[in-house]
Every structure is written in structure tokens, then in C-alpha cells.
PDB file of C-alpha atoms in Angstrom:
ATOM      1  CA  MET H   8     -66.931  -2.717   7.759  1.00 94.00           C
ATOM      2  CA  LEU H   9     -69.276  -0.390   9.623  1.00 97.00           C
ATOM      3  CA  GLU H  10     -72.898  -1.409  10.132  1.00 98.00           C
ATOM      4  CA  LEU H  11     -75.809   0.610  11.488  1.00 98.00           C
ATOM      5  CA  GLU H  12     -78.762  -1.584  12.443  1.00 98.00           C
ATOM      6  CA  ASN H  13     -82.206  -0.055  13.043  1.00 98.00           C
ATOM      7  CA  ILE H  14     -80.830   3.067  14.739  1.00 98.00           C
ATOM      8  CA  LYS H  15     -83.335   5.297  16.524  1.00 98.00           C
ATOM      9  CA  TRP H  16     -82.556   8.624  18.200  1.00 98.00           C
ATOM     10  CA  SER H  17     -84.603  11.524  19.580  1.00 96.00           C
ATOM     11  CA  THR H  18     -83.766  14.948  20.964  1.00 93.00           C
ATOM     12  CA  PRO H  19     -84.051  15.598  24.728  1.00 91.00           C
ATOM     13  CA  ASP H  20     -87.377  17.292  23.916  1.00 92.00           C
ATOM     14  CA  GLY H  21     -88.687  14.079  22.418  1.00 90.00           C
ATOM     15  CA  ASP H  22     -88.461  14.983  18.716  1.00 93.00           C
ATOM     16  CA  GLU H  23     -87.813  11.765  16.813  1.00 96.00           C
ATOM     17  CA  ILE H  24     -84.892  12.407  14.456  1.00 96.00           C
ATOM     18  CA  LEU H  25     -83.831   8.899  13.383  1.00 97.00           C
ATOM     19  CA  LYS H  26     -86.594   6.352  12.902  1.00 97.00           C
ATOM     20  CA  GLY H  27     -84.833   3.056  12.305  1.00 97.00           C
ATOM     21  CA  VAL H  28     -81.817   3.785  10.107  1.00 98.00           C
ATOM     22  CA  SER H  29     -79.891   0.824   8.707  1.00 98.00           C
ATOM     23  CA  PHE H  30     -77.040   0.770   6.202  1.00 98.00           C
ATOM     24  CA  VAL H  31     -73.564  -0.692   5.713  1.00 98.00           C
ATOM     25  CA  VAL H  32     -70.307   1.158   4.979  1.00 97.00           C
ATOM     26  CA  PRO H  33     -67.955  -1.322   3.271  1.00 96.00           C
ATOM     27  CA  ASP H  34     -64.198  -1.172   3.861  1.00 94.00           C
ATOM     28  CA  ASN H  35     -62.034   0.996   1.603  1.00 92.00           C
ATOM     29  CA  ARG H  36     -64.972   2.948   0.202  1.00 94.00           C
ATOM     30  CA  LEU H  37     -66.025   6.587   0.167  1.00 95.00           C
ATOM     31  CA  VAL H  38     -69.653   6.779   1.266  1.00 97.00           C
ATOM     32  CA  ALA H  39     -71.450  10.123   1.056  1.00 97.00           C
ATOM     33  CA  ILE H  40     -74.524  10.786   3.193  1.00 97.00           C
ATOM     34  CA  THR H  41     -76.870  13.459   1.874  1.00 97.00           C
ATOM     35  CA  GLY H  42     -80.475  14.587   2.102  1.00 94.00           C
ATOM     36  CA  PRO H  43     -82.688  17.469   3.280  1.00 91.00           C
ATOM     37  CA  ASN H  44     -81.674  19.624   6.225  1.00 89.00           C
ATOM     38  CA  GLY H  45     -82.982  18.273   9.518  1.00 87.00           C
ATOM     39  CA  GLY H  46     -83.142  14.716   8.241  1.00 89.00           C
ATOM     40  CA  GLY H  47     -80.603  13.376  10.734  1.00 93.00           C
ATOM     41  CA  LYS H  48     -77.334  13.358   8.769  1.00 94.00           C
ATOM     42  CA  THR H  49     -75.187  15.099  11.394  1.00 93.00           C
ATOM     43  CA  THR H  50     -76.765  12.955  14.110  1.00 95.00           C
ATOM     44  CA  ILE H  51     -75.642   9.850  12.204  1.00 97.00           C
ATOM     45  CA  ALA H  52     -72.085  11.215  12.024  1.00 95.00           C
ATOM     46  CA  LYS H  53     -72.069  11.865  15.792  1.00 95.00           C
ATOM     47  CA  LEU H  54     -73.467   8.398  16.481  1.00 97.00           C
ATOM     48  CA  ILE H  55     -70.693   6.805  14.421  1.00 97.00           C
ATOM     49  CA  ALA H  56     -68.076   8.835  16.319  1.00 95.00           C
ATOM     50  CA  GLY H  57     -69.621   8.043  19.709  1.00 96.00           C
ATOM     51  CA  ILE H  58     -70.551  11.623  20.558  1.00 94.00           C
ATOM     52  CA  GLU H  59     -74.204  10.597  20.727  1.00 95.00           C
ATOM     53  CA  LYS H  60     -75.721   7.235  21.713  1.00 96.00           C
ATOM     54  CA  PRO H  61     -78.753   5.684  20.002  1.00 97.00           C
ATOM     55  CA  GLU H  62     -81.956   4.995  21.901  1.00 96.00           C
ATOM     56  CA  SER H  63     -82.099   1.599  20.221  1.00 97.00           C
ATOM     57  CA  GLY H  64     -80.349  -0.325  17.494  1.00 98.00           C
ATOM     58  CA  ARG H  65     -76.717  -1.356  17.114  1.00 98.00           C
ATOM     59  CA  ILE H  66     -73.503  -0.001  15.610  1.00 98.00           C
ATOM     60  CA  LEU H  67     -70.953  -2.627  14.608  1.00 98.00           C
ATOM     61  CA  LEU H  68     -67.366  -2.295  13.448  1.00 97.00           C
ATOM     62  CA  ASP H  69     -66.050  -5.445  11.775  1.00 95.00           C
ATOM     63  CA  GLY H  70     -68.779  -7.401  13.546  1.00 95.00           C
ATOM     64  CA  GLU H  71     -67.938  -5.996  16.998  1.00 97.00           C
ATOM     65  CA  ASP H  72     -70.760  -4.185  18.774  1.00 98.00           C
ATOM     66  CA  ILE H  73     -69.439  -0.688  19.575  1.00 98.00           C
ATOM     67  CA  THR H  74     -72.846   0.843  20.396  1.00 97.00           C
ATOM     68  CA  ASP H  75     -71.829   1.585  23.993  1.00 96.00           C
ATOM     69  CA  ALA H  76     -68.196   2.491  23.256  1.00 96.00           C
ATOM     70  CA  ASN H  77     -67.299   6.111  24.029  1.00 95.00           C
ATOM     71  CA  VAL H  78     -65.422   8.579  21.811  1.00 94.00           C
ATOM     72  CA  THR H  79     -61.995   7.615  23.147  1.00 93.00           C
ATOM     73  CA  GLU H  80     -62.632   3.900  22.748  1.00 96.00           C
ATOM     74  CA  ARG H  81     -63.780   4.398  19.175  1.00 95.00           C
ATOM     75  CA  ALA H  82     -60.779   6.601  18.411  1.00 92.00           C
ATOM     76  CA  LEU H  83     -58.509   3.803  19.629  1.00 93.00           C
ATOM     77  CA  LYS H  84     -60.328   1.473  17.237  1.00 95.00           C
ATOM     78  CA  GLY H  85     -59.464   3.834  14.381  1.00 93.00           C
ATOM     79  CA  ILE H  86     -62.509   6.091  14.017  1.00 95.00           C
ATOM     80  CA  SER H  87     -61.823   9.810  13.535  1.00 93.00           C
ATOM     81  CA  TYR H  88     -64.297  12.669  13.200  1.00 91.00           C
ATOM     82  CA  ALA H  89     -64.245  16.212  11.818  1.00 87.00           C
ATOM     83  CA  PHE H  90     -66.967  18.443  13.275  1.00 81.00           C
ATOM     84  CA  GLN H  91     -69.236  20.635  11.169  1.00 71.00           C
ATOM     85  CA  GLN H  92     -68.368  23.430  13.612  1.00 68.00           C
ATOM     86  CA  PRO H  93     -64.819  22.724  14.836  1.00 67.00           C
ATOM     87  CA  VAL H  94     -63.759  23.119  18.455  1.00 71.00           C
ATOM     88  CA  ARG H  95     -61.176  25.781  19.359  1.00 75.00           C
ATOM     89  CA  PHE H  96     -58.241  24.926  21.630  1.00 76.00           C
ATOM     90  CA  LYS H  97     -56.831  27.937  23.445  1.00 76.00           C
ATOM     91  CA  GLY H  98     -53.212  27.339  24.458  1.00 83.00           C
ATOM     92  CA  LEU H  99     -52.479  24.819  21.670  1.00 86.00           C
ATOM     93  CA  THR H 100     -50.691  25.775  18.486  1.00 90.00           C
ATOM     94  CA  VAL H 101     -51.505  24.364  15.072  1.00 90.00           C
ATOM     95  CA  ARG H 102     -48.311  22.296  15.259  1.00 91.00           C
ATOM     96  CA  ASP H 103     -49.340  20.931  18.665  1.00 91.00           C
ATOM     97  CA  LEU H 104     -52.765  19.904  17.429  1.00 88.00           C
ATOM     98  CA  ILE H 105     -51.590  18.173  14.257  1.00 91.00           C
ATOM     99  CA  GLU H 106     -48.754  16.391  16.067  1.00 91.00           C
ATOM    100  CA  LEU H 107     -51.175  15.183  18.753  1.00 89.00           C
ATOM    101  CA  SER H 108     -53.343  13.783  15.982  1.00 87.00           C
ATOM    102  CA  ALA H 109     -50.390  12.194  14.197  1.00 89.00           C
ATOM    103  CA  GLY H 110     -49.025  10.696  17.419  1.00 88.00           C
ATOM    104  CA  GLY H 111     -45.554  12.235  17.268  1.00 91.00           C
ATOM    105  CA  ARG H 112     -43.283  15.015  16.093  1.00 92.00           C
ATOM    106  CA  LEU H 113     -43.535  16.099  12.453  1.00 89.00           C
ATOM    107  CA  SER H 114     -41.018  17.894  10.293  1.00 89.00           C
ATOM    108  CA  GLU H 115     -41.865  21.310   8.938  1.00 86.00           C
ATOM    109  CA  ASP H 116     -41.991  19.792   5.450  1.00 88.00           C
ATOM    110  CA  ARG H 117     -44.554  17.223   6.635  1.00 89.00           C
ATOM    111  CA  LEU H 118     -46.640  19.934   8.320  1.00 89.00           C
ATOM    112  CA  CYS H 119     -46.429  22.086   5.217  1.00 87.00           C
ATOM    113  CA  GLY H 120     -47.577  19.154   3.101  1.00 88.00           C
ATOM    114  CA  VAL H 121     -50.692  18.374   5.115  1.00 88.00           C
ATOM    115  CA  LEU H 122     -51.668  22.029   5.601  1.00 88.00           C
ATOM    116  CA  SER H 123     -51.180  22.811   1.903  1.00 86.00           C
ATOM    117  CA  LYS H 124     -53.720  20.097   1.110  1.00 83.00           C
ATOM    118  CA  VAL H 125     -56.357  22.194   2.875  1.00 83.00           C
ATOM    119  CA  GLY H 126     -55.172  25.498   1.438  1.00 80.00           C
ATOM    120  CA  LEU H 127     -52.965  26.817   4.243  1.00 83.00           C
ATOM    121  CA  CYS H 128     -49.275  27.749   4.303  1.00 76.00           C
ATOM    122  CA  ALA H 129     -47.580  25.943   7.181  1.00 72.00           C
ATOM    123  CA  ARG H 130     -44.998  28.635   7.812  1.00 77.00           C
ATOM    124  CA  GLU H 131     -47.759  31.152   8.464  1.00 83.00           C
ATOM    125  CA  TYR H 132     -49.792  28.863  10.713  1.00 85.00           C
ATOM    126  CA  ILE H 133     -47.751  26.240  12.566  1.00 84.00           C
ATOM    127  CA  ASP H 134     -46.992  28.481  15.569  1.00 86.00           C
ATOM    128  CA  ARG H 135     -50.397  30.168  15.750  1.00 88.00           C
ATOM    129  CA  GLU H 136     -52.769  29.348  18.576  1.00 88.00           C
ATOM    130  CA  VAL H 137     -55.931  27.418  17.661  1.00 85.00           C
ATOM    131  CA  SER H 138     -58.177  30.039  19.255  1.00 81.00           C
ATOM    132  CA  GLY H 139     -60.598  32.829  18.432  1.00 76.00           C
ATOM    133  CA  ALA H 140     -57.810  34.637  16.597  1.00 80.00           C
ATOM    134  CA  LEU H 141     -58.375  32.277  13.669  1.00 83.00           C
ATOM    135  CA  SER H 142     -61.418  32.545  11.423  1.00 81.00           C
ATOM    136  CA  GLY H 143     -64.038  29.827  11.232  1.00 76.00           C
ATOM    137  CA  GLY H 144     -62.765  28.782   7.807  1.00 78.00           C
ATOM    138  CA  GLU H 145     -59.176  28.552   9.058  1.00 84.00           C
ATOM    139  CA  ILE H 146     -60.196  26.443  12.056  1.00 82.00           C
ATOM    140  CA  LYS H 147     -62.205  24.179   9.771  1.00 80.00           C
ATOM    141  CA  ARG H 148     -59.240  23.577   7.472  1.00 82.00           C
ATOM    142  CA  ILE H 149     -56.892  22.925  10.394  1.00 86.00           C
ATOM    143  CA  GLU H 150     -59.292  20.362  11.846  1.00 83.00           C
ATOM    144  CA  ILE H 151     -59.543  18.591   8.485  1.00 84.00           C
ATOM    145  CA  ALA H 152     -55.726  18.533   8.380  1.00 86.00           C
ATOM    146  CA  THR H 153     -55.642  16.804  11.795  1.00 87.00           C
ATOM    147  CA  VAL H 154     -58.042  14.116  10.541  1.00 85.00           C
ATOM    148  CA  LEU H 155     -56.011  13.634   7.372  1.00 83.00           C
ATOM    149  CA  GLU H 156     -52.828  13.189   9.398  1.00 87.00           C
ATOM    150  CA  ARG H 157     -54.318  10.835  11.970  1.00 86.00           C
ATOM    151  CA  PRO H 158     -53.654   7.138  11.202  1.00 84.00           C
ATOM    152  CA  SER H 159     -57.350   6.219  11.264  1.00 88.00           C
ATOM    153  CA  ARG H 160     -59.117   3.476   9.336  1.00 91.00           C
ATOM    154  CA  LEU H 161     -62.523   5.207   9.256  1.00 94.00           C
ATOM    155  CA  ALA H 162     -62.727   8.990   8.902  1.00 93.00           C
ATOM    156  CA  VAL H 163     -66.042  10.835   9.240  1.00 95.00           C
ATOM    157  CA  PHE H 164     -66.343  14.375   7.830  1.00 92.00           C
ATOM    158  CA  ASP H 165     -69.439  16.442   8.634  1.00 91.00           C
ATOM    159  CA  GLU H 166     -69.967  18.935   5.788  1.00 90.00           C
ATOM    160  CA  PRO H 167     -66.254  19.583   5.154  1.00 88.00           C
ATOM    161  CA  GLU H 168     -67.187  22.254   2.588  1.00 83.00           C
ATOM    162  CA  ALA H 169     -68.671  24.556   5.269  1.00 78.00           C
ATOM    163  CA  GLY H 170     -66.540  27.699   5.617  1.00 72.00           C
ATOM    164  CA  ILE H 171     -64.095  26.579   2.923  1.00 75.00           C
ATOM    165  CA  ASP H 172     -63.276  28.897   0.027  1.00 73.00           C
ATOM    166  CA  LEU H 173     -63.536  27.652  -3.558  1.00 72.00           C
ATOM    167  CA  TRP H 174     -59.786  27.173  -4.061  1.00 66.00           C
ATOM    168  CA  SER H 175     -59.359  25.197  -0.850  1.00 71.00           C
ATOM    169  CA  PHE H 176     -62.465  23.154  -1.637  1.00 79.00           C
ATOM    170  CA  SER H 177     -61.046  22.117  -5.009  1.00 80.00           C
ATOM    171  CA  SER H 178     -57.859  21.052  -3.242  1.00 78.00           C
ATOM    172  CA  LEU H 179     -59.889  19.139  -0.653  1.00 80.00           C
ATOM    173  CA  ILE H 180     -61.715  17.202  -3.371  1.00 86.00           C
ATOM    174  CA  SER H 181     -58.321  16.070  -4.656  1.00 84.00           C
ATOM    175  CA  VAL H 182     -57.421  14.914  -1.142  1.00 82.00           C
ATOM    176  CA  PHE H 183     -60.632  12.885  -0.880  1.00 86.00           C
ATOM    177  CA  GLU H 184     -59.944  11.315  -4.277  1.00 85.00           C
ATOM    178  CA  GLU H 185     -56.413  10.459  -3.145  1.00 80.00           C
ATOM    179  CA  LEU H 186     -57.642   8.921   0.133  1.00 78.00           C
ATOM    180  CA  ARG H 187     -60.334   6.996  -1.754  1.00 77.00           C
ATOM    181  CA  LYS H 188     -57.619   5.147  -3.665  1.00 78.00           C
ATOM    182  CA  LYS H 189     -55.875   3.954  -0.518  1.00 72.00           C
ATOM    183  CA  GLN H 190     -56.583   0.369   0.447  1.00 66.00           C
ATOM    184  CA  ASP H 191     -56.711   0.960   4.199  1.00 79.00           C
ATOM    185  CA  LYS H 192     -58.957   4.022   4.410  1.00 85.00           C
ATOM    186  CA  THR H 193     -62.746   4.267   4.618  1.00 94.00           C
ATOM    187  CA  LEU H 194     -64.437   7.674   4.380  1.00 94.00           C
ATOM    188  CA  VAL H 195     -67.921   8.773   5.404  1.00 97.00           C
ATOM    189  CA  ILE H 196     -68.733  12.321   4.257  1.00 96.00           C
ATOM    190  CA  ILE H 197     -71.878  14.290   5.097  1.00 95.00           C
ATOM    191  CA  SER H 198     -72.446  16.701   2.224  1.00 94.00           C
ATOM    192  CA  HIS H 199     -74.820  18.407  -0.224  1.00 90.00           C
ATOM    193  CA  GLN H 200     -71.976  19.179  -2.624  1.00 91.00           C
ATOM    194  CA  GLU H 201     -72.320  17.590  -6.047  1.00 92.00           C
ATOM    195  CA  ARG H 202     -68.521  17.498  -6.447  1.00 91.00           C
ATOM    196  CA  ILE H 203     -68.201  15.399  -3.291  1.00 93.00           C
ATOM    197  CA  LEU H 204     -71.122  13.172  -4.240  1.00 95.00           C
ATOM    198  CA  SER H 205     -69.566  12.687  -7.680  1.00 94.00           C
ATOM    199  CA  VAL H 206     -66.376  11.131  -6.216  1.00 93.00           C
ATOM    200  CA  ALA H 207     -68.219   8.869  -3.776  1.00 95.00           C
ATOM    201  CA  ASP H 208     -68.421   5.124  -4.312  1.00 95.00           C
ATOM    202  CA  GLU H 209     -71.838   4.975  -2.657  1.00 97.00           C
ATOM    203  CA  ILE H 210     -74.482   7.529  -1.633  1.00 98.00           C
ATOM    204  CA  VAL H 211     -76.921   7.203   1.259  1.00 98.00           C
ATOM    205  CA  VAL H 212     -79.918   9.557   1.119  1.00 97.00           C
ATOM    206  CA  ILE H 213     -81.436  10.321   4.538  1.00 96.00           C
ATOM    207  CA  SER H 214     -84.868  11.951   4.595  1.00 94.00           C
ATOM    208  CA  GLY H 215     -87.389  12.198   7.404  1.00 93.00           C
ATOM    209  CA  GLY H 216     -85.162  10.165   9.708  1.00 95.00           C
ATOM    210  CA  LYS H 217     -85.015   7.157   7.371  1.00 96.00           C
ATOM    211  CA  VAL H 218     -82.866   5.836   4.548  1.00 97.00           C
ATOM    212  CA  LYS H 219     -84.676   6.977   1.422  1.00 95.00           C
ATOM    213  CA  GLU H 220     -82.126   5.531  -0.990  1.00 96.00           C
ATOM    214  CA  HIS H 221     -78.758   3.789  -0.854  1.00 97.00           C
ATOM    215  CA  GLY H 222     -76.700   2.617  -3.760  1.00 97.00           C
ATOM    216  CA  SER H 223     -73.818   3.299  -6.094  1.00 97.00           C
ATOM    217  CA  ARG H 224     -73.030   6.863  -7.149  1.00 96.00           C
ATOM    218  CA  ASP H 225     -74.004   6.080 -10.741  1.00 96.00           C
ATOM    219  CA  LYS H 226     -77.423   4.908  -9.587  1.00 96.00           C
ATOM    220  CA  VAL H 227     -78.267   7.478  -6.905  1.00 96.00           C
ATOM    221  CA  LEU H 228     -76.722  10.775  -8.082  1.00 96.00           C
ATOM    222  CA  PRO H 229     -78.688  11.066 -11.356  1.00 94.00           C
ATOM    223  CA  SER H 230     -81.969  10.562  -9.488  1.00 90.00           C
ATOM    224  CA  LEU H 231     -80.976  13.244  -6.953  1.00 91.00           C
ATOM    225  CA  LEU H 232     -80.194  15.726  -9.724  1.00 89.00           C
ATOM    226  CA  GLU H 233     -83.462  14.943 -11.503  1.00 86.00           C
ATOM    227  CA  GLU H 234     -85.391  15.423  -8.268  1.00 79.00           C
ATOM    228  CA  GLU H 235     -83.697  18.765  -7.694  1.00 73.00           C
ATOM    229  CA  GLU H 236     -84.730  19.987 -11.142  1.00 72.00           C
ATOM    230  CA  ARG H 237     -88.371  19.103 -10.429  1.00 68.00           C
ATOM    231  CA  CYS H 238     -88.461  20.610  -6.923  1.00 66.00           C
ATOM    232  CA  ASP H 239     -88.337  24.348  -6.280  1.00 55.00           C
ATOM    233  CA  VAL H 240     -88.038  24.048  -2.482  1.00 48.00           C
ATOM    234  CA  CYS H 241     -85.592  21.134  -2.207  1.00 56.00           C
ATOM    235  CA  PRO H 242     -82.105  21.766  -0.754  1.00 55.00           C
ATOM    236  CA  LYS H 243     -79.816  22.319  -3.715  1.00 56.00           C
ATOM    237  CA  ILE H 244     -76.985  19.987  -4.629  1.00 60.00           C
ATOM    238  CA  ARG H 245     -74.393  22.601  -5.505  1.00 57.00           C
TER     239      ARG H 245
END
């Protein structure tokens, strides 16, 4: 179980982004975090992964305080993270990257299986370099594949729909639904997408740096859709 307790965080310029955020992510659940742009959703994802550190508050994993643990230490504890804007790795091939994530050599069939889940053909990609030669959408899908293949217990995805075409997105939804059914996998997904929110077990709404609402999908999603219909300037749940 992941717990965020009264988390506060500001930019280097002093802009207060998170103003005392608290919520719990139960084991073996898919929790979607949504809300207006600039509300602090991506910051929360980076705090969970250890990329950023809170000014105050605590982050606990199964009761252990991991607030001061770095990215590597959290990865060893089973936390994985997919960036909104993935990092490129010049000199590494797609095979290299996925095998590093998996922790060992993979057969071509295994590589083909994981890449097909994100809409890529392994035989066209496994020997390509993860560099500027690949498009943003391709890099995004490859990074998601590395997270899917990594034996993590808690996977955090920051807007996985960004840069993904419609066909690949439909396939990705199926992957999330499949992972959701596994008894040893917890997912946290930052998203505005209604199709992702509709497969979540719980939804956390972050607005103005605070938790505006947190509850089951059946409770929270209808209120979000109703609010969208009433508001002409709200970010759309697509």
C-alpha cells in the first residue's frame, strides 16, 4: 500500500503546487489521478517515483517511510515510472532497453509480445537505436513496453495516452485491464482520458494543489462528466 501524507511541494520560484495532498493507493488496484492542468498531477507522479522530494509530508510504502529514498532505491523496492515525455538513450537499442528493464535476455517472441501490446512490430524495432531517429510516439510506446516488462509491484504512468495513436491506445487500454486483474500489480495512472478513468478502481481528483475528490470510479466519474457538461472552460475528459 502506498500512502501520501500531507505532501507539500513548491517550484524553485516559490510557486506552491501541492498544498497538503493526502491519499492512499491500496494494493492490487488501478488508481487514476485526474484534474485540471497545472493542478500538480505530474508532480505527484514524480514524487512517488522519487524524482522530486516533498518540502514536507511523508510517502510510505507498506508502512515504510520512503520520503528520502532516491529513484534507484525506490526502483529496487518495486516502483517503476513512465515519463510523460520519455528520455532518449543514444547508443542503446530497443532490445537493450527492454532487456535491461526485464533483468535478462528475452526471446524474440517475448519481445514481439510486449511491443505488440503497445502497437509496435518487434522485428521492425528491436535493433533500432532509442534516439532522435524515433518519433515521440514511438519512444513513448517503447518506454511503456519497458515498464510493462519490468517486474515491478507499483507502476506509475504519466499520461500514457500522450503521443499514442488511436489504435495503439485501444490496445493499451486492454493492457491496463489485463494488469488490473493481476494480484501482484498496483497501477497509478495520470490521465484525462475517460476510457482510462472508466477502467480504474478508484479516481483521485487533484485541483488547486489539493485532493478535491477521491473515491470509487462509480462514484467519482459521473460527477466529473456532469461537471464537464456544465463548464465551458474545464479541461475535457475525452
